[in-house]
């Protein structure tokens, strides 16, 4: 396959514009081979204290830097990422497992997040509120302060990019803990910003034991925003910790996306397209289409086409250009998927494709299709976060919407239909932060993305994305100084 360990960078922390190593390190494995590809430096208290001090200095400089200049530096870093994409992509494949073409697309997507937020940095307008003559109320947005960001392993570059883009575009500094299993993606971002001329301390990158880092950083007075993407359980834990210091949180958590397939669409084409899309990133996407609710008339044809395409997905090492789907990212996903499939099978679900993992090294799990899955199967409630799809029949649109909303999650939801009336009912009825019609794409830079219910709080991207990194300040300005000493403020 022509790739060697030399494609994977030597892993380092980035604090105050310096690359640093640590005494303690942890192994980073290639999920396709289970071989060690690098050693992760583990930040301790000393490194975190240095990062806090650096971020404080960085905030003083960056928050007073003109938005236009901030935008220029962010755009420069984004263009470096685009230029370096061909060198960056193999390291993402090596640490996460995804096919090279998806890794390359991820670099572009990361650049797009930076480019969009750089634009928004220059449009963080305040407003003036009309009131009585002689007084002016203005409302402005100011950068909140130092952000503690936590990014997961499913998108090693574009997930850190979301948090760094929002923080930096708003004028905040950030200490980002990238995922311990996929550190290289965030390192490439830090290097691009260093080369783009970002002042020291504005972006600090740490790795290590997640609970140690979050429990040290979040209670610090100097941390003014906590931004996390990951599981709902960890999100709740971090939110509780932040609440003790009244620190606002941005939480992008789990999903269990429903897909409603109406009876006015071609079930074979929709089934084939859905199966291919399920394989993206080995299903390890919080918006991954998972619960397919198909109207009875279309059910058999849809399920058959879905299963055929699922069986045809070429699974292998992501560095092989023929590979459509790599391994899952770690052994925890394998154990979780095995348990969910076993439970569903025992409760009467039909396995139409996949279900058993191949022998040999690597965390490979095939696209697995379960049909007629009873509501009491665990997979109907627990996010599989892997290449596992459920296909169940529904009577009509009301039945589908009720089932779609039955879970405590509400991140992405999808519908396939030609009917405007159906779209109207889906729009009104679906409980989710993002509803996509006739596409399985849910998250792009130019529109806000986030969840309702246990899928989280706040939005990333779009015009709304920077709001969580700013605080609103209201200025009441009386044009003439009036020193009349009345208690009520009323004129006698
Ligand atoms: P996990 O819940 O242990 O970890 C999820 C993420 O949170 C990881 O990136 C981890 O580094 C981080 N984390 C864990 N404990 C933390 C702590 N105390 N402080 C700060 N960060 C912490 O589980 P996992 O096995 O890594 O992933 C499993 C589940 O996580 C999946 O089933 C999925 O629901 C969720 N997940 C969601 C996303 C997403 O994009 N929303 C991404 C990755 C994982």
XYZ file of C-alpha atoms and ligand atoms in Angstrom:
536
model
C 0.000 0.000 0.000
C 3.035 2.197 -0.094
C 2.485 3.922 3.256
C 4.941 3.618 6.116
C 5.099 4.728 9.708
C 6.949 7.814 8.534
C 3.624 9.196 7.294
C 2.493 9.446 10.875
C 3.831 12.506 12.725
C 5.790 12.389 15.994
C 3.130 13.307 18.542
C 3.577 16.419 20.672
C 1.580 18.868 22.766
C 1.330 22.455 21.506
C 1.448 25.012 24.324
C 2.315 28.707 23.986
C 3.511 28.166 20.432
C 5.960 25.441 21.560
C 5.861 21.747 20.658
C 6.416 19.658 23.766
C 6.922 16.043 24.721
C 6.175 14.448 28.105
C 7.671 11.668 30.194
C 4.437 9.649 30.267
C 3.196 8.417 26.906
C 0.443 6.098 25.691
C 0.367 3.951 22.546
C -1.638 5.030 19.497
C -2.796 2.076 17.396
C -3.747 1.688 13.756
C -7.239 0.124 13.921
C -6.709 -1.656 10.594
C -3.631 -3.549 11.832
C -3.665 -3.082 15.633
C -0.013 -2.010 15.311
C 1.434 0.851 17.327
C 1.989 3.899 15.117
C 2.931 6.519 17.678
C 3.276 7.479 21.340
C 0.813 9.988 22.757
C 2.304 12.561 25.148
C 0.231 12.765 28.323
C -0.296 16.234 29.780
C -0.084 16.483 33.572
C -0.823 19.377 35.924
C 2.340 21.264 34.924
C 1.438 21.219 31.231
C -2.175 22.179 31.950
C -1.051 25.084 34.151
C 1.270 26.246 31.374
C -1.592 25.965 28.886
C -3.873 28.029 31.158
C -1.264 30.752 31.622
C -0.552 30.799 27.880
C -4.255 30.913 27.012
C -4.697 33.862 29.374
C -1.927 35.792 27.641
C -3.240 34.684 24.262
C -6.744 35.886 25.121
C -5.493 39.364 26.030
C -3.883 39.727 22.604
C -6.467 37.943 20.469
C -9.606 39.470 21.961
C -8.190 42.893 21.082
C -7.144 41.904 17.574
C -9.390 43.376 14.860
C -11.860 40.767 13.526
C -10.556 41.432 10.021
C -7.025 40.434 11.100
C -8.334 37.407 12.996
C -10.176 36.343 9.857
C -7.022 36.726 7.719
C -5.021 34.420 10.002
C -7.819 31.841 10.146
C -8.181 31.916 6.352
C -4.419 31.484 5.955
C -4.464 28.431 8.245
C -7.412 27.005 6.275
C -5.576 27.411 2.999
C -2.492 25.682 4.472
C -4.710 22.771 5.497
C -6.102 22.545 1.958
C -2.580 22.635 0.477
C -1.319 20.003 2.906
C -4.363 17.734 2.506
C -2.495 15.026 0.556
C 0.128 14.775 3.350
C -2.398 15.013 6.187
C -4.965 12.478 4.950
C -2.814 9.300 5.361
C -2.177 10.068 9.034
C -5.936 10.393 9.639
C -6.490 7.059 7.912
C -3.739 5.453 9.982
C -5.096 6.580 13.334
C -8.830 6.334 12.640
C -9.139 3.709 9.901
C -11.342 5.618 7.446
C -10.618 5.318 3.704
C -8.153 7.824 2.305
C -10.771 9.542 0.159
C -12.894 10.198 3.260
C -9.834 11.444 5.147
C -9.081 13.864 2.295
C -12.684 15.072 2.308
C -12.444 15.555 6.051
C -9.467 17.903 5.639
C -11.469 19.968 3.148
C -14.451 19.985 5.499
C -12.232 21.184 8.351
C -10.963 23.991 6.127
C -14.559 24.898 5.276
C -15.442 25.233 8.967
C -12.547 27.662 9.410
C -13.428 29.621 6.274
C -17.070 29.997 7.257
C -16.331 31.077 10.819
C -13.635 33.492 9.604
C -16.371 35.210 7.624
C -18.719 35.210 10.596
C -15.957 36.721 12.778
C -16.447 39.924 10.797
C -20.226 39.924 11.155
C -20.626 39.595 14.910
C -22.771 42.708 14.856
C -24.275 44.336 17.890
C -27.398 46.496 17.736
C -28.832 49.723 19.072
C -32.270 49.548 20.661
C -34.577 52.539 20.094
C -35.741 54.030 23.383
C -36.376 57.422 25.027
C -34.703 60.516 23.584
C -31.397 61.234 25.263
C -30.556 57.653 26.049
C -28.958 55.007 23.875
C -29.018 51.312 24.575
C -26.450 49.335 22.658
C -26.015 45.604 22.794
C -22.663 44.128 21.816
C -21.057 40.705 21.750
C -17.650 40.225 23.350
C -15.375 37.158 23.282
C -16.182 35.039 26.347
C -12.630 34.150 27.432
C -10.683 30.905 27.482
C -12.482 27.874 26.042
C -11.884 24.303 27.224
C -12.659 22.169 24.164
C -12.944 18.370 23.975
C -13.037 16.656 20.586
C -13.750 12.974 19.818
C -11.994 10.397 17.657
C -14.500 9.854 14.830
C -13.318 12.908 12.835
C -9.738 13.544 14.010
C -9.403 16.808 12.085
C -12.846 18.241 11.413
C -14.130 17.791 14.978
C -11.268 19.779 16.528
C -11.696 22.255 13.641
C -15.303 22.997 14.673
C -14.289 23.984 18.211
C -11.108 25.844 17.279
C -12.894 27.742 14.494
C -15.747 28.903 16.738
C -13.441 29.943 19.561
C -10.833 31.740 17.458
C -13.304 33.492 15.180
C -15.060 34.889 18.259
C -11.825 36.258 19.722
C -11.446 33.567 22.409
C -8.358 31.529 23.151
C -8.723 27.771 23.524
C -7.180 24.770 25.237
C -8.276 21.826 23.158
C -8.012 18.242 24.327
C -8.159 16.153 21.197
C -8.982 12.453 21.389
C -6.198 10.301 22.762
C -6.748 7.709 20.005
C -6.561 10.152 17.089
C -4.196 12.996 17.976
C -2.571 13.727 14.590
C -5.565 15.513 13.029
C -5.536 18.263 15.668
C -1.746 18.531 15.473
C -1.979 19.338 11.771
C -4.373 22.164 12.625
C -2.028 23.568 15.290
C 0.868 23.458 12.843
C -1.174 25.292 10.190
C -2.046 28.035 12.700
C 1.553 28.325 13.862
C 2.633 28.757 10.235
C -0.200 31.226 9.612
C 1.161 33.532 12.335
C -1.340 32.987 15.157
C -0.045 34.739 18.312
C 1.353 32.448 21.015
C -1.140 31.047 23.532
C -4.298 31.542 21.445
C -4.446 27.854 20.500
C -3.128 25.224 22.904
C -3.392 21.521 22.229
C -3.175 18.864 24.932
C -3.677 15.108 25.111
C -3.859 12.681 27.978
C -6.271 10.988 30.334
C -9.632 12.641 29.509
C -11.107 12.591 33.020
C -7.939 14.033 34.565
C -7.808 16.860 32.045
C -11.498 17.768 32.178
C -11.707 17.614 35.980
C -8.699 19.931 36.274
C -9.590 22.451 33.549
C -13.355 22.834 33.844
C -13.497 24.111 37.463
C -10.853 26.792 36.765
C -12.185 30.369 37.044
C -10.347 31.302 33.872
C -12.312 28.796 31.757
C -15.384 30.632 30.457
C -16.828 28.106 27.968
C -16.813 24.310 27.861
C -17.347 22.811 24.397
C -17.623 19.021 24.075
C -18.503 16.505 21.392
C -18.935 12.895 22.452
C -21.307 10.587 24.254
C -24.371 11.775 26.172
C -23.127 10.220 29.425
C -19.812 12.082 29.343
C -21.633 15.237 28.212
C -23.906 15.116 31.247
C -20.903 14.586 33.530
C -19.041 17.588 32.080
C -22.184 19.745 32.177
C -22.645 18.974 35.880
C -19.026 19.886 36.523
C -19.367 23.160 34.608
C -22.584 24.041 36.423
C -20.696 24.299 39.719
C -18.850 27.309 38.364
C -21.792 28.517 36.205
C -19.701 27.985 33.099
C -21.798 27.786 29.935
C -21.523 24.615 27.882
C -21.819 23.712 24.221
C -22.689 20.019 24.018
C -22.850 18.013 20.808
C -23.821 14.519 21.957
C -25.184 11.231 20.730
C -27.949 10.585 18.227
C -29.891 7.626 16.844
C -31.042 9.102 13.577
C -34.391 8.000 12.145
C -34.934 7.859 8.372
C -38.534 7.908 7.153
C -38.980 6.406 3.709
C -42.382 7.353 2.288
C -44.244 5.240 -0.236
C -43.839 7.776 -3.054
C -40.089 7.140 -3.540
C -38.218 4.459 -5.475
C -37.444 1.919 -2.723
C -34.591 0.224 -4.585
C -32.659 3.427 -5.304
C -33.316 4.752 -1.784
C -32.197 1.438 -0.248
C -28.965 1.287 -2.217
C -28.069 4.893 -1.492
C -28.852 4.517 2.215
C -26.693 1.399 2.599
C -23.715 3.114 0.984
C -24.156 6.119 3.213
C -24.410 3.922 6.320
C -20.864 2.730 5.572
C -19.445 6.268 5.698
C -16.860 6.489 8.480
C -17.909 2.923 9.420
C -21.147 4.373 10.769
C -19.260 6.258 13.498
C -21.033 9.530 12.920
C -23.465 11.109 15.360
C -25.770 11.818 12.395
C -25.404 8.352 10.848
C -28.750 7.106 9.475
C -29.697 4.204 11.747
C -33.416 3.572 12.269
C -35.059 3.193 8.851
C -38.857 3.388 9.049
C -40.187 2.265 5.690
C -43.836 2.362 4.668
C -45.247 -1.139 4.294
C -45.732 -1.013 0.521
C -41.998 -0.322 0.011
C -40.577 -2.324 2.870
C -39.496 -5.569 1.151
C -37.954 -3.894 -1.888
C -36.136 -1.329 0.235
C -34.756 -3.920 2.679
C -33.598 -6.218 -0.145
C -31.797 -3.432 -2.030
C -30.269 -2.115 1.184
C -28.939 -5.545 2.187
C -27.508 -6.230 -1.286
C -25.585 -2.958 -1.343
C -24.463 -3.501 2.269
C -23.018 -6.917 1.405
C -21.180 -5.367 -1.564
C -19.379 -2.698 0.502
C -15.632 -3.275 0.090
C -14.161 -3.386 3.590
C -10.405 -3.152 4.120
C -7.441 -1.048 5.109
C -8.307 2.584 4.384
C -4.931 3.130 2.711
C -5.992 0.752 -0.090
C -7.709 2.895 -2.758
C -10.263 0.127 -3.428
C -11.572 0.263 0.153
C -15.039 1.734 0.688
C -15.186 1.146 4.439
C -12.341 0.811 6.934
C -12.395 -0.804 10.374
C -14.194 0.762 13.321
C -11.878 2.969 15.326
C -11.292 0.877 18.445
C -12.010 -2.437 20.145
C -14.784 -0.847 22.278
C -16.941 -0.398 19.180
C -16.479 -4.076 18.221
C -17.593 -5.245 21.654
C -20.573 -2.857 21.633
C -21.684 -3.883 18.121
C -21.338 -7.618 18.848
C -23.502 -7.231 21.961
C -26.207 -5.200 20.175
C -26.456 -7.655 17.267
C -26.569 -10.652 19.592
C -29.299 -9.095 21.719
C -31.418 -8.154 18.663
C -31.002 -11.621 17.152
C -32.065 -13.249 20.430
C -35.165 -11.050 20.517
C -36.249 -12.106 17.024
C -34.683 -9.580 14.609
C -33.752 -10.873 11.159
C -30.101 -10.363 10.118
C -30.213 -9.448 6.398
C -26.496 -8.675 6.020
C -23.296 -8.798 8.056
C -23.530 -9.560 11.753
C -20.313 -11.510 12.155
C -16.837 -10.096 12.053
C -14.038 -11.528 9.921
C -11.002 -13.266 11.398
C -7.627 -11.623 11.493
C -6.151 -8.434 12.892
C -7.934 -5.097 12.769
C -11.218 -3.888 14.199
C -13.318 -4.833 11.173
C -17.090 -5.096 11.395
C -19.214 -5.439 8.238
C -22.222 -3.300 7.395
C -24.926 -5.113 9.313
C -28.612 -4.911 8.491
C -31.275 -5.895 10.996
C -34.937 -6.073 9.954
C -38.172 -6.374 11.948
C -36.349 -5.425 15.123
C -38.654 -5.480 18.164
C -38.904 -2.329 20.280
C -37.446 -4.095 23.302
C -34.132 -4.827 21.547
C -31.343 -2.716 23.013
C -30.309 -1.420 19.592
C -33.687 0.328 19.251
C -32.640 2.632 22.112
C -28.818 2.567 22.241
C -26.806 4.378 19.586
C -24.799 1.667 17.787
C -22.135 4.144 16.596
C -20.988 1.683 13.965
C -22.064 0.234 10.604
C -25.379 -1.120 11.849
C -28.781 -0.284 10.347
C -32.279 -1.187 11.498
C -35.105 -1.488 8.955
C -38.643 -1.666 10.299
C -42.018 -1.286 8.547
C -44.458 1.505 9.438
C -48.156 1.942 8.595
C -48.128 5.614 7.617
C -46.416 8.929 8.244
C -47.991 9.449 11.676
C -46.773 6.030 12.785
C -43.276 6.823 11.429
C -43.075 10.207 13.179
C -44.225 8.721 16.492
C -41.554 6.023 16.299
C -38.885 8.479 15.164
C -39.577 10.672 18.202
C -39.770 7.784 20.666
C -36.157 8.072 21.845
C -34.633 10.673 24.154
C -32.298 11.754 21.315
C -32.910 14.441 18.708
C -29.864 15.227 16.587
C -30.355 14.380 12.898
C -33.469 12.991 11.206
C -34.133 12.247 7.561
C -37.086 11.853 5.219
C -37.433 10.611 1.659
C -40.482 11.857 -0.216
C -41.578 13.835 -3.285
C -44.574 15.287 -1.476
C -44.483 18.851 -0.136
C -47.327 17.939 2.209
C -45.236 15.132 3.715
C -42.293 17.511 4.128
C -44.561 19.931 5.947
C -45.726 17.212 8.335
C -42.162 16.013 8.919
C -40.976 19.565 9.584
C -43.716 20.139 12.137
C -43.573 16.696 13.700
C -39.927 15.628 14.002
C -38.069 16.374 17.216
C -34.489 16.972 16.068
C -32.004 19.786 15.637
C -31.488 18.902 11.965
C -34.001 17.468 9.496
C -32.765 16.560 5.998
C -35.148 15.735 3.163
C -34.037 13.553 0.231
C -30.407 13.692 1.366
C -28.439 11.940 4.089
C -26.190 14.973 4.615
C -26.937 16.780 7.867
C -24.067 19.051 8.742
C -22.318 21.657 6.586
C -20.417 24.779 7.603
C -23.011 27.326 6.552
C -25.948 26.135 8.671
C -26.207 25.574 12.426
C -25.825 22.035 13.700
C -26.783 20.614 17.092
C -29.323 18.631 19.038
C -32.434 18.720 21.166
C -33.271 16.479 24.155
C -30.293 14.305 25.186
C -28.480 15.051 21.931
C -27.140 18.244 23.370
C -27.295 21.931 23.768
C -26.137 24.778 21.516
C -25.232 24.978 17.850
C -22.015 24.848 15.860
C -21.689 26.466 12.428
C -23.975 28.855 10.599
C -24.572 32.373 11.840
C -25.468 30.968 15.265
C -22.203 29.084 15.801
C -20.204 31.917 17.336
C -22.858 32.917 19.862
C -21.730 30.350 22.431
C -18.236 31.773 22.454
C -19.385 35.319 23.153
C -21.090 37.140 25.992
C -23.709 39.823 25.460
C -23.023 43.206 27.018
C -25.686 45.941 27.201
C -24.519 49.543 27.433
C -27.022 52.165 28.659
C -25.707 55.573 27.713
C -27.414 58.756 28.874
C -26.216 61.544 26.600
C -26.236 64.244 29.258
C -24.874 63.820 32.718
C -27.766 64.469 35.139
C -26.781 64.393 38.774
C -30.254 65.013 40.295
C -30.118 63.008 43.579
C -33.540 61.267 43.410
C -33.934 57.798 44.895
C -36.471 56.500 42.365
C -34.821 58.035 39.323
C -38.147 59.764 38.477
C -38.190 63.502 37.811
C -39.887 65.475 40.601
P -16.660 7.601 25.836
O -18.011 8.018 26.246
O -15.728 7.066 26.860
O -15.858 8.791 25.126
C -16.432 9.667 24.190
C -15.457 10.851 24.033
O -15.417 11.561 25.252
C -14.001 10.462 23.767
O -13.477 11.361 22.805
C -13.281 10.635 25.092
O -11.957 11.087 24.935
C -14.096 11.703 25.756
N -14.175 11.551 27.204
C -14.490 10.438 27.897
N -14.506 10.692 29.218
C -14.185 12.007 29.361
C -14.040 12.878 30.470
N -14.250 12.467 31.726
N -13.696 14.158 30.240
C -13.498 14.617 28.987
N -13.640 13.843 27.894
C -13.982 12.555 28.075
O -16.873 6.507 24.772
P -16.136 6.040 23.478
O -16.018 4.557 23.556
O -14.900 6.801 23.142
O -17.258 6.411 22.434
C -18.496 5.749 22.577
C -19.648 6.636 22.434
O -19.315 8.009 22.365
C -20.346 6.348 21.138
O -21.266 5.320 21.334
C -21.003 7.628 20.779
O -22.300 7.683 21.326
C -20.188 8.668 21.473
N -19.406 9.495 20.539
C -20.068 10.491 19.940
C -19.403 11.286 19.044
C -20.127 12.394 18.352
O -19.691 12.813 17.295
N -21.199 12.917 18.927
C -18.058 11.050 18.772
C -17.399 10.011 19.435
C -18.099 9.237 20.335
